Amino acid sequence: MLRFWKERFKRGIVTENIEIDKELETLRKNLKDKIKKLFAGSLGIRMVDSGSCNACETECNALSNPYYDLERLGIHFVASPRHADVLFVSGVMTMNMYHHVWDAYNQVPNPKWVITLGDCTKDLGIFEKTYAIKGIDLKVDYHIPGCPPTPKDIIKGLIEFLEKIETESKN
Amino acid sequence: MRLIARFARENKDNFEIIDVFEQEIKKTQIDKKNPSVKTITDIYPAAIWMERKIKDEFGINFEDSFDERPLIKHEKFPKNIYPMRKNFTQKNIEFSEFEPYQYEEVKGEGVFYVPVGPIHAGIIEPGHFQFSQAGEDMLHIEVRHFYKYRAIEKMCENKTPLEIKKIVERISGNESIAYQICFFDILHQASEIEQSETYKRKTAILLEMERIINHLNDLGFIPNDTGFSPALAFMSQLAEDARRVLAKVTGHRFGFGAINEEMNYDFKPVFEFLNYLEEKMNFFENWIIDIPSLWDRFDTTGTLTKEKAVKYGVVGVGARSSGIKIDRRDNEWYKLHGFEIQLGKKGEVSDRFLQRIKEIKNSIEIIRNCKINNENKKIEFNYFKDGEYYSFTESSIGELFMYINIKNGLIDRFYVRDPSHINWQAFHTCIYKDIIADFPLINKSFDLSYAGNDL
C-alpha cells in the first residue's frame, strides 16, 4: 500500500481542466452557482439505456475518471430514478425497453428534465426503423449529439442545459 | 466437437438450419409447411438460446426441447408473428396483451427471489437477473436478456455489403473494431482479394488496442466491486489515456470506422504509448498483488470449472482462465508476431483478473512486433461474389462469429454470434458456492456485452 501512496504523491492531481476549461474557469463558478441555486448544490442524473451500443454508457462512465471527475462540479450519477433530477436517455428505444424507460421516467420526482444522449436518440442515427424499435417519445428538454458524444461534449451539453433552464426559470 | 452457432435462414422452398461446429458445418433442410426439427440441446446445452431465438424469429419448432419459452419476444411482444421470415416486411407492430414470463426458480421453504434489472443501479446496459436465494446464498440465477433487441439482422437484409458497414460498426461499442475486422474479412473473401501483410498488421494493432482498453477498464471495475476504489481511479485513468491514443490515430475514441479501404494511419502515438503502459502495468501488478483483502474476495469466487466451460462451449477470457485453449489468434501469423496463448487454472475471479493482466502484456508484445512501413495501398472492392461467407475474430470478450449470405449482390442473411451469447448461458453454473454480494464481482470478471448478445 505504501508503494501506492508514493506513486500517488509523485503523480499529484491529474484532473484536467480539459480544453473547455478556459471557458470553464469562468463558467465553473457560474455552473456551481447555478447548481447551487437551481438544485441545492447537487444535480442527480439517472442514466437509462433504451437500446444503445454501450458506447454512450462507456463515455458516461469515463466522466468519473480522474481526468474529468464530474463530481467536483456537484453533478452525480445516482442509482435510482427517485433520487434524480435529470433522466439521461441513450439508444433507439426498443420494443422490449419501451415500458421500462417510461416506468423510470414516471418514477423521477417533479420537476424533472429529460436529456437525450447520442445520435440514436434522434431519428435513430444510422440505424433504420425496424419492427423491434419504437423510437423515443418522451418530452425531451435537451439533446446532446454525437456518436457517441465525448465526455467533453457531455460536460458542454450539461452547461448549456443549465443555462437553458436558468433562462427559462427567469421568464 | 465444440458448437459455435446454430441459426436458420429462409430459402425459396424451405427453411435451413445451419450448425457451425469447430470442425464442420452441417445443414438441415426443413419443410416450410410444418417446420420442425430435432433439438441438439441434449448434447450442447448452450444451443438452447439459439433454438429459442430461431423459434421466435422463424416459427420453427424444436422437438424434445427442454425449454420452449420465448426469448426475444418479451411480455408485450406479439407472439404470433415471425419477423425474420422473408414475407414479413412490417416496420411497425403494436404491443399485444401482457403475457407474464415464467422464470426458472428454485422452490422451497424460506427461499425468496431477488429480481435485478433491466435498469441497473450503475451506468450499464439493460438486462435482467433473477436470483433464487436462501439467505445470502445464491441457489440459482436466471439470466434474461434481449431488452436491447434492435433486429439488426433484419435491418441488414436486402442491402449491399458496403451499405451495412456503419451498422456493423455500431452493433456493440466495446467490440466495434473486432466486428469491423470480421466484416472486412468477409468483404475480402467475397471480392477475392488477398489481405496484404500491411493490412493484417494494421488491423492487429487496432484489435489489440481495443483489447487493451477493455481489459484496462475491467481491471479497474473488478476491484471496485469489492470496495477497493483506488484501483478504479488508477485504471480508468490509464484506460482514458489508451482511448485518447486510439482517437489520435483513428479519429474516433471507439474506433468506429477505423477499418476502411484506406487506413492511412500514423501509428506513432500507439508505439510511444506502449512504454508508458508497460511501466504502469508493472506498477499496478506489484501493487495489487500485495493487497490481501482484495484476493480474499477474488479467490474461490465464481468458479467456472473446466468441465462446465467445455460443456457450454465457453469462449474468450472465461474459457482461457479455466485452462481451455481457445483463441482465434492461435495461428501461424499471430505466433510469428509474438502471440502466446495465456491460460489460467481454476477459472475463479482471480484467474480471470490475472488473465487480463497477462493478455495486456502479450498485446503489447504483439503490437511491438507489428512494425508498419510507410507503404499504403488502398483496398478496392470492385465486386462481391454471391455465396456464403464465414468469419471469426478474437474480440476482447472472445471468439466472434459472423455469417453473411450474398445473393444477387445483396445481403440475403446476416448472422452474428457474439461471444457473450454463449458465455451468458454458462453464467449460472459458476455462482453456486457464492453469496449474492459476490455477484457484481463475478459479472464484471466476465465483462460480457448486452448489445452484442441482444443484437
XYZ file of C-alpha atoms in Angstrom:
626
model
C 0.000 0.000 0.000
C 2.919 2.311 0.803
C 4.044 1.913 -2.773
C 0.720 3.277 -3.955
C 0.899 6.374 -1.789
C 4.400 7.091 -3.022
C 3.151 6.924 -6.593
C 0.091 8.927 -5.642
C 2.155 11.833 -4.281
C 4.569 11.693 -7.174
C 1.698 11.941 -9.625
C -0.304 14.650 -7.853
C -3.688 15.759 -9.061
C -4.384 14.919 -12.684
C -7.839 16.412 -13.024
C -7.646 18.298 -16.229
C -9.477 21.411 -16.856
C -9.780 19.993 -20.361
C -9.739 22.363 -23.289
C -13.018 23.930 -22.407
C -11.625 24.921 -19.085
C -10.681 28.337 -20.205
C -14.360 28.783 -20.746
C -14.989 26.527 -17.830
C -12.973 28.615 -15.444
C -15.417 31.435 -15.805
C -18.312 29.095 -16.335
C -17.383 26.931 -13.421
C -18.290 29.465 -10.801
C -21.491 30.182 -12.681
C -22.122 26.472 -13.062
C -21.578 25.788 -9.397
C -23.738 28.779 -8.524
C -26.419 27.600 -10.886
C -26.408 24.120 -9.484
C -26.433 25.588 -6.026
C -29.326 27.851 -6.850
C -31.360 25.511 -9.014
C -30.506 22.147 -7.452
C -29.385 22.929 -3.893
C -25.756 22.206 -4.766
C -26.212 18.766 -6.255
C -27.639 17.675 -9.550
C -28.659 13.998 -9.698
C -28.635 12.211 -13.043
C -30.166 8.796 -13.682
C -28.882 7.174 -16.832
C -31.157 4.805 -18.718
C -30.073 2.866 -21.762
C -33.006 2.240 -24.069
C -31.080 0.195 -26.633
C -27.697 1.714 -27.429
C -24.434 0.036 -28.405
C -22.877 0.772 -24.987
C -20.572 3.486 -26.262
C -22.666 6.266 -24.680
C -22.600 4.406 -21.355
C -18.842 3.939 -21.553
C -18.401 7.668 -22.111
C -20.646 8.470 -19.140
C -18.539 6.142 -17.032
C -15.457 7.958 -18.295
C -16.870 11.141 -16.772
C -15.957 9.710 -13.378
C -12.315 9.057 -14.244
C -9.677 11.298 -12.668
C -9.333 13.465 -15.767
C -12.914 14.652 -15.868
C -14.096 13.929 -12.331
C -17.572 15.324 -12.864
C -18.485 15.104 -9.214
C -16.311 18.106 -8.439
C -18.990 20.220 -10.111
C -21.769 18.846 -7.948
C -23.124 16.547 -10.649
C -23.754 12.931 -9.620
C -24.945 9.807 -11.381
C -27.462 8.287 -8.994
C -28.630 4.702 -8.551
C -32.368 5.256 -8.621
C -34.683 7.464 -10.681
C -36.243 8.540 -7.403
C -33.005 10.302 -6.465
C -32.725 12.036 -9.807
C -33.452 15.469 -11.194
C -32.494 14.609 -14.740
C -33.032 11.485 -16.803
C -30.308 10.712 -19.339
C -31.628 8.516 -22.142
C -29.461 6.841 -24.759
C -30.274 4.386 -27.526
C -33.039 3.786 -30.022
C -35.798 2.782 -27.538
C -36.543 -0.791 -28.405
C -39.896 -2.535 -28.200
C -38.689 -4.515 -25.186
C -37.344 -1.495 -23.278
C -40.214 0.881 -24.028
C -42.284 0.329 -20.907
C -39.240 0.141 -18.635
C -37.971 3.530 -19.796
C -41.393 5.063 -19.237
C -41.506 3.425 -15.839
C -38.174 5.025 -14.904
C -39.408 8.358 -16.239
C -42.549 8.196 -14.132
C -40.504 7.447 -11.018
C -38.461 10.643 -11.309
C -39.993 13.227 -8.952
C -41.163 16.592 -10.305
C -39.769 18.878 -11.514
C -37.839 16.672 -13.921
C -35.917 17.025 -17.157
C -35.009 14.602 -19.915
C -31.691 14.842 -21.732
C -31.121 12.524 -24.674
C -27.623 11.375 -25.418
C -26.165 10.401 -28.770
C -27.422 10.287 -32.325
C -29.551 7.150 -31.854
C -31.981 9.109 -29.736
C -32.667 11.482 -32.594
C -34.041 9.822 -35.750
C -32.236 6.573 -34.809
C -28.840 7.805 -36.032
C -27.518 5.397 -38.622
C -29.979 2.688 -37.678
C -33.114 2.032 -39.600
C -36.606 1.636 -38.272
C -37.446 -1.997 -37.685
C -40.375 -3.723 -36.024
C -38.285 -4.048 -32.835
C -37.647 -0.312 -32.495
C -40.249 2.097 -31.135
C -38.255 5.335 -31.016
C -38.214 7.878 -28.210
C -41.495 9.628 -27.492
C -40.591 11.277 -24.191
C -40.703 15.054 -23.973
C -37.025 15.908 -24.454
C -35.630 19.051 -22.843
C -32.126 18.921 -24.234
C -30.235 16.789 -26.744
C -26.507 16.078 -26.704
C -25.444 14.964 -30.205
C -22.525 12.719 -31.149
C -21.898 9.062 -31.875
C -21.071 8.735 -29.060
C -20.702 12.237 -27.560
C -17.254 12.507 -25.961
C -17.007 13.275 -22.229
C -16.144 16.829 -23.233
C -19.315 17.064 -25.342
C -21.380 15.802 -22.418
C -19.946 18.368 -19.994
C -20.505 21.143 -22.535
C -24.027 19.900 -23.091
C -24.754 19.941 -19.375
C -23.542 23.523 -19.094
C -25.772 24.585 -21.965
C -28.685 22.692 -20.492
C -28.275 24.503 -17.178
C -28.093 27.845 -18.933
C -31.248 26.977 -20.794
C -33.280 26.094 -17.748
C -31.976 29.125 -15.909
C -33.233 31.466 -18.597
C -36.494 29.572 -18.597
C -36.839 29.925 -14.848
C -36.268 33.666 -15.134
C -39.027 34.118 -17.674
C -16.718 -31.064 -31.119
C -17.473 -27.535 -29.989
C -20.691 -25.886 -31.106
C -20.116 -22.371 -32.369
C -23.518 -21.352 -33.670
C -26.917 -22.639 -34.704
C -29.094 -20.415 -36.832
C -31.731 -20.541 -39.542
C -32.331 -18.953 -42.899
C -35.167 -18.982 -45.339
C -34.744 -20.312 -48.860
C -37.299 -20.217 -51.628
C -38.740 -23.666 -50.925
C -37.622 -24.467 -47.403
C -36.045 -23.357 -44.170
C -32.467 -24.285 -43.494
C -30.823 -24.770 -40.118
C -27.077 -24.201 -40.160
C -24.981 -25.703 -37.372
C -21.449 -24.385 -37.187
C -19.092 -26.667 -35.280
C -15.402 -26.186 -34.790
C -14.508 -28.730 -37.468
C -17.522 -28.790 -39.763
C -20.713 -27.130 -40.870
C -23.954 -29.059 -41.018
C -27.092 -28.028 -42.854
C -30.583 -29.372 -42.334
C -33.475 -28.627 -44.674
C -36.903 -28.234 -43.150
C -40.311 -28.269 -44.702
C -41.972 -24.856 -44.779
C -45.490 -26.091 -44.133
C -44.770 -27.801 -40.863
C -41.378 -26.547 -39.751
C -39.986 -28.843 -37.093
C -36.571 -30.248 -36.289
C -34.899 -32.207 -33.518
C -33.188 -30.274 -30.755
C -29.454 -30.657 -30.129
C -29.608 -29.285 -26.604
C -29.206 -32.735 -25.040
C -25.581 -32.673 -26.215
C -24.986 -28.927 -26.468
C -26.853 -27.111 -23.690
C -25.735 -23.717 -24.990
C -27.810 -24.278 -28.117
C -30.969 -23.554 -26.163
C -30.863 -19.780 -26.606
C -30.064 -20.219 -30.285
C -33.012 -22.559 -30.742
C -35.392 -20.339 -28.792
C -34.249 -17.406 -30.900
C -34.869 -19.324 -34.122
C -38.300 -20.297 -32.856
C -39.183 -16.674 -32.140
C -37.815 -15.444 -35.443
C -38.911 -18.140 -37.883
C -41.532 -20.149 -36.017
C -39.547 -23.372 -36.321
C -40.413 -25.933 -33.682
C -37.703 -27.890 -31.846
C -38.741 -31.399 -30.825
C -37.882 -32.568 -27.304
C -36.559 -29.179 -26.302
C -36.335 -28.661 -22.541
C -37.269 -25.002 -22.748
C -39.927 -23.589 -25.029
C -40.351 -20.114 -23.622
C -39.979 -17.126 -25.939
C -36.576 -15.456 -25.864
C -36.563 -12.238 -27.845
C -40.315 -11.801 -27.640
C -40.910 -10.193 -24.281
C -44.150 -9.709 -22.372
C -45.799 -7.261 -24.759
C -44.262 -8.558 -27.996
C -46.860 -10.143 -30.344
C -46.404 -13.892 -30.190
C -47.953 -14.912 -33.498
C -45.562 -13.086 -35.815
C -42.300 -14.447 -37.221
C -40.336 -11.340 -38.142
C -37.290 -12.958 -39.753
C -39.359 -14.658 -42.436
C -38.983 -13.085 -45.849
C -42.664 -12.225 -46.206
C -42.597 -10.181 -43.003
C -41.785 -6.635 -44.011
C -43.703 -4.598 -41.442
C -41.819 -1.716 -39.881
C -44.253 -1.243 -37.068
C -46.037 -3.634 -34.748
C -48.434 -2.911 -31.945
C -47.995 -4.066 -28.353
C -50.077 -7.102 -27.538
C -51.607 -8.260 -24.266
C -49.149 -8.610 -21.370
C -48.132 -12.228 -21.067
C -46.062 -12.980 -17.955
C -42.759 -14.782 -18.386
C -42.240 -17.935 -16.336
C -38.901 -17.679 -14.559
C -36.804 -20.680 -13.616
C -36.969 -20.743 -9.854
C -35.825 -22.937 -7.028
C -38.756 -23.558 -4.737
C -38.704 -24.413 -1.045
C -39.286 -23.146 2.451
C -37.505 -19.869 3.139
C -36.417 -19.465 -0.481
C -37.026 -15.999 -1.850
C -36.374 -14.225 -5.112
C -34.336 -11.169 -5.949
C -35.081 -9.603 -9.319
C -32.393 -7.253 -10.622
C -32.860 -5.050 -13.661
C -33.488 -4.476 -16.506
C -32.435 -0.996 -15.365
C -29.464 -1.445 -13.040
C -28.147 0.870 -10.361
C -24.969 1.762 -12.203
C -24.406 3.126 -15.679
C -24.699 -0.172 -17.528
C -26.763 -1.770 -20.218
C -30.209 -3.239 -19.516
C -30.592 -6.922 -18.747
C -32.419 -8.906 -16.120
C -31.206 -11.354 -13.475
C -33.495 -13.293 -11.210
C -31.871 -14.870 -8.167
C -33.321 -17.656 -6.063
C -31.912 -17.027 -2.609
C -31.636 -18.860 0.688
C -30.409 -16.075 2.906
C -27.276 -14.737 1.285
C -26.566 -17.877 -0.692
C -27.375 -17.911 -4.374
C -29.248 -21.106 -5.219
C -29.955 -20.265 -8.817
C -29.844 -17.390 -11.233
C -31.757 -16.954 -14.420
C -30.241 -14.571 -16.920
C -32.851 -12.928 -19.093
C -31.772 -10.555 -21.828
C -32.817 -9.225 -25.239
C -34.147 -5.946 -23.875
C -31.931 -4.248 -26.431
C -33.108 -6.368 -29.361
C -32.988 -3.958 -32.304
C -33.405 -6.560 -35.076
C -30.016 -5.760 -36.595
C -30.053 -8.986 -38.617
C -33.290 -7.997 -40.339
C -32.087 -4.414 -40.740
C -29.099 -5.599 -42.769
C -31.083 -7.692 -45.225
C -31.562 -6.520 -48.817
C -28.716 -4.058 -48.631
C -25.388 -4.134 -50.423
C -22.449 -5.238 -48.262
C -20.956 -1.764 -48.090
C -24.269 -0.229 -47.062
C -24.296 -2.084 -43.756
C -20.774 -1.054 -42.786
C -21.924 1.698 -40.430
C -24.458 -0.575 -38.768
C -21.866 -3.313 -38.199
C -19.558 -0.770 -36.545
C -22.250 0.078 -34.035
C -23.592 -3.321 -33.035
C -21.529 -3.266 -29.869
C -19.459 -0.215 -28.949
C -16.950 -2.242 -26.941
C -16.165 -4.661 -29.743
C -16.559 -2.309 -32.679
C -13.112 -2.978 -34.122
C -13.495 -6.746 -33.819
C -16.840 -6.548 -35.631
C -15.313 -4.449 -38.385
C -12.395 -6.854 -38.840
C -14.795 -9.777 -39.096
C -16.904 -7.891 -41.617
C -13.928 -6.806 -43.714
C -12.640 -10.359 -43.716
C -15.891 -11.351 -45.408
C -15.636 -8.447 -47.851
C -12.139 -9.633 -48.761
C -13.385 -13.185 -49.283
C -16.336 -12.052 -51.388
C -14.279 -9.913 -53.711
C -11.484 -12.491 -53.847
C -8.779 -10.172 -52.591
C -5.901 -11.432 -50.515
C -5.288 -9.473 -47.331
C -1.961 -7.706 -47.557
C 0.638 -8.048 -44.812
C 0.354 -4.328 -44.035
C -3.418 -4.604 -43.717
C -3.064 -7.569 -41.364
C -0.612 -5.706 -39.163
C -2.696 -2.565 -39.045
C -5.854 -4.438 -38.078
C -3.908 -6.437 -35.494
C -2.660 -3.247 -33.848
C -6.153 -1.779 -33.707
C -7.649 -5.017 -32.402
C -5.038 -5.263 -29.655
C -5.596 -1.627 -28.739
C -9.297 -2.334 -28.320
C -8.483 -5.354 -26.176
C -6.097 -3.293 -24.036
C -8.697 -0.572 -23.443
C -11.412 -3.027 -22.420
C -9.080 -5.041 -20.187
C -7.843 -1.866 -18.507
C -11.392 -0.814 -17.747
C -12.181 -4.232 -16.288
C -9.032 -4.256 -14.176
C -10.411 -1.132 -12.533
C -14.027 -2.184 -12.220
C -13.406 -5.643 -10.760
C -11.534 -4.392 -7.640
C -14.023 -1.531 -7.399
C -16.820 -4.062 -6.914
C -15.039 -5.356 -3.829
C -14.933 -1.794 -2.498
C -11.355 -1.127 -3.495
C -11.773 2.089 -5.455
C -8.133 3.272 -5.824
C -7.707 0.593 -8.485
C -10.581 2.079 -10.457
C -9.094 5.556 -10.210
C -5.733 4.254 -11.408
C -7.055 2.092 -14.207
C -9.770 4.370 -15.517
C -7.102 6.981 -15.959
C -4.926 4.574 -17.903
C -7.901 3.429 -19.996
C -8.657 7.046 -20.835
C -5.039 7.520 -21.914
C -5.336 4.487 -24.178
C -8.635 5.656 -25.625
C -7.138 9.043 -26.435
C -4.297 7.328 -28.234
C -6.835 5.383 -30.286
C -8.675 8.625 -31.033
C -5.448 10.298 -32.068
C -4.695 7.531 -34.549
C -8.120 6.692 -35.962
C -10.022 9.883 -35.210
C -12.583 8.105 -33.059
C -12.456 7.157 -29.400
C -14.072 3.783 -30.054
C -12.573 3.231 -33.484
C -15.908 3.481 -35.319
C -14.995 3.444 -38.975
C -11.381 2.631 -38.144
C -11.242 -0.302 -40.537
C -11.830 1.017 -44.028
C -10.427 0.856 -47.539
C -7.689 3.367 -46.887
C -6.468 3.097 -43.300
C -3.763 5.646 -43.813
C -2.751 5.911 -40.178
C 0.305 7.058 -38.349
C 0.754 4.561 -35.525
C 3.492 6.505 -33.786
C 1.302 7.522 -30.798
C 0.493 3.848 -30.199
C 4.123 2.787 -30.096
C 5.009 5.682 -27.834
C 2.158 4.796 -25.513
C 3.334 1.199 -25.083
C 6.356 2.037 -22.906
C 4.256 4.180 -20.611
C 1.602 1.479 -20.441
C 4.122 -1.220 -19.646
C 5.625 0.785 -16.823
C 2.188 1.494 -15.347
C 1.113 -2.136 -15.698
C 4.196 -3.345 -13.838
C 3.491 -0.928 -11.047
C -0.175 -1.931 -10.942
C 0.616 -5.633 -10.811
C 3.121 -5.294 -7.966
C 0.756 -3.113 -6.052
C -2.448 -5.087 -6.499
C -0.857 -8.457 -5.723
C 0.060 -7.020 -2.330
C -3.473 -6.414 -1.077
C -4.688 -9.470 0.832
C -8.249 -8.282 1.472
C -8.760 -7.993 -2.265
C -7.544 -11.516 -3.011
C -9.660 -12.784 -0.178
C -12.651 -11.735 -2.260
C -11.201 -12.878 -5.595
C -10.021 -16.359 -4.692
C -12.522 -19.231 -4.794
C -15.207 -16.860 -6.114
C -17.229 -17.529 -9.250
C -15.551 -20.800 -10.189
C -16.213 -21.849 -13.764
C -14.883 -25.400 -13.844
C -13.129 -26.633 -16.941
C -15.719 -29.370 -17.311
C -18.623 -26.915 -17.331
C -16.799 -24.497 -19.604
C -16.265 -27.275 -22.159
C -19.871 -28.424 -21.858
C -21.195 -24.958 -22.613
C -18.578 -24.186 -25.250
C -17.454 -21.076 -23.376
C -15.099 -18.773 -25.280
C -12.729 -15.907 -24.557
C -11.218 -14.874 -21.241
C -13.774 -17.061 -19.433
C -12.564 -20.181 -21.238
C -8.840 -19.461 -21.132
C -8.865 -18.701 -17.417
C -10.364 -22.158 -16.896
C -7.455 -23.669 -18.814
C -9.086 -24.192 -22.219
C -7.028 -23.336 -25.261
C -9.489 -21.341 -27.347
C -8.198 -18.282 -29.059
C -8.754 -17.327 -32.680
C -5.338 -15.710 -32.683
C -3.776 -19.084 -32.089
C -2.435 -19.344 -35.657
C 0.850 -19.101 -37.511
C 0.614 -15.436 -38.375
C -0.077 -14.272 -34.850
C 2.503 -16.623 -33.326
C 5.058 -15.144 -35.688
C 4.139 -11.755 -34.258
C 4.664 -12.781 -30.662
C 1.299 -14.207 -29.701
C 1.384 -16.740 -26.906
C -1.778 -18.259 -25.553
C -2.337 -17.249 -21.922
C -4.036 -19.727 -19.628
C -5.378 -19.740 -16.095
C -6.066 -22.757 -13.929
C -9.145 -22.764 -11.786
C -11.498 -20.368 -13.504
C -12.006 -18.187 -10.465
C -12.427 -14.418 -10.427
C -8.747 -14.139 -9.508
C -7.792 -16.186 -12.582
C -9.860 -14.006 -14.852
C -8.350 -10.898 -13.261
C -4.782 -12.103 -13.750
C -5.685 -13.360 -17.216
C -6.406 -9.794 -18.278
C -3.043 -8.588 -16.981
C -1.292 -11.388 -18.878
C -3.202 -10.630 -22.058
C -2.400 -6.931 -21.927
C 1.288 -7.792 -21.654
C 1.013 -10.122 -24.610
C -0.895 -7.492 -26.615
C 1.950 -5.042 -26.004
C 4.327 -7.653 -27.373
C 2.177 -8.237 -30.471
C 1.858 -4.541 -31.275
C 5.610 -4.084 -30.919
C 6.157 -6.837 -33.444
C 3.790 -5.270 -35.953
C 6.164 -2.810 -37.500
C 4.471 -0.728 -40.163
C 6.381 0.559 -43.119
C 5.041 3.518 -44.978
C 3.637 1.528 -47.835
C -0.048 2.285 -48.130
C -2.288 0.515 -50.569
C -5.950 1.299 -50.913
C -8.185 -1.755 -50.929
C -10.522 -1.774 -53.883
C -13.660 -3.823 -53.636
C -14.820 -3.998 -57.240
C -17.418 -6.710 -56.876
C -18.908 -9.032 -54.303
C -19.400 -12.574 -55.460
C -22.626 -14.296 -54.428
C -22.232 -17.019 -51.849
C -21.971 -17.864 -48.179
C -19.132 -16.486 -46.098
C -17.951 -17.326 -42.594
C -15.539 -15.361 -40.485
C -14.041 -15.434 -36.998
C -12.238 -12.822 -34.920
C -10.974 -12.879 -31.357
C -12.597 -9.845 -29.776
C -11.728 -8.718 -26.266
C -14.630 -10.799 -24.937
C -13.936 -13.868 -27.021
C -14.475 -15.545 -30.346
C -16.767 -13.580 -32.618
C -18.511 -15.386 -35.470
C -20.122 -13.730 -38.470
C -22.021 -15.228 -41.383
C -23.129 -13.394 -44.489
C -25.016 -14.842 -47.428
C -24.882 -12.662 -50.525
C -27.495 -13.216 -53.215
C -27.735 -11.096 -56.372
C -25.268 -8.657 -54.838
C -27.499 -8.045 -51.823
C -27.332 -9.460 -48.339
C -29.790 -12.302 -48.024
C -28.936 -13.359 -44.486
C -26.740 -11.660 -41.937
C -25.958 -13.531 -38.750
C -23.633 -12.751 -35.876
C -22.864 -14.819 -32.822
C -21.340 -12.583 -30.225
C -19.077 -14.329 -27.676
C -21.462 -13.154 -24.986
C -24.313 -15.181 -26.470
C -22.560 -18.363 -25.345
C -20.905 -17.096 -22.188
C -24.059 -15.640 -20.654
C -25.551 -19.106 -20.681
C -22.705 -20.638 -18.707
C -23.107 -17.942 -16.128
C -25.489 -19.798 -13.849
C -23.029 -22.660 -13.403
C -20.413 -20.607 -11.588
C -22.354 -18.913 -8.804
C -23.489 -21.772 -6.598
C -20.849 -21.539 -3.901
C -21.094 -17.788 -3.558
C -23.236 -15.180 -1.881
C -25.250 -12.532 -3.704
C -22.804 -9.786 -2.683
C -20.207 -11.516 -4.870
C -22.389 -11.395 -7.944
C -21.314 -7.975 -9.287
C -17.735 -9.135 -8.967
C -18.373 -12.335 -10.920
C -20.392 -10.476 -13.538
C -17.686 -7.902 -14.101
C -14.928 -10.509 -14.228
C -16.551 -11.919 -17.389
C -17.438 -8.462 -18.738
C -19.967 -9.647 -21.291
C -21.776 -7.498 -23.797
C -25.538 -6.954 -23.717
C -25.861 -5.081 -27.002
C -23.896 -7.685 -28.942
C -25.843 -10.505 -27.354
C -29.241 -8.960 -27.971
C -28.397 -7.517 -31.407
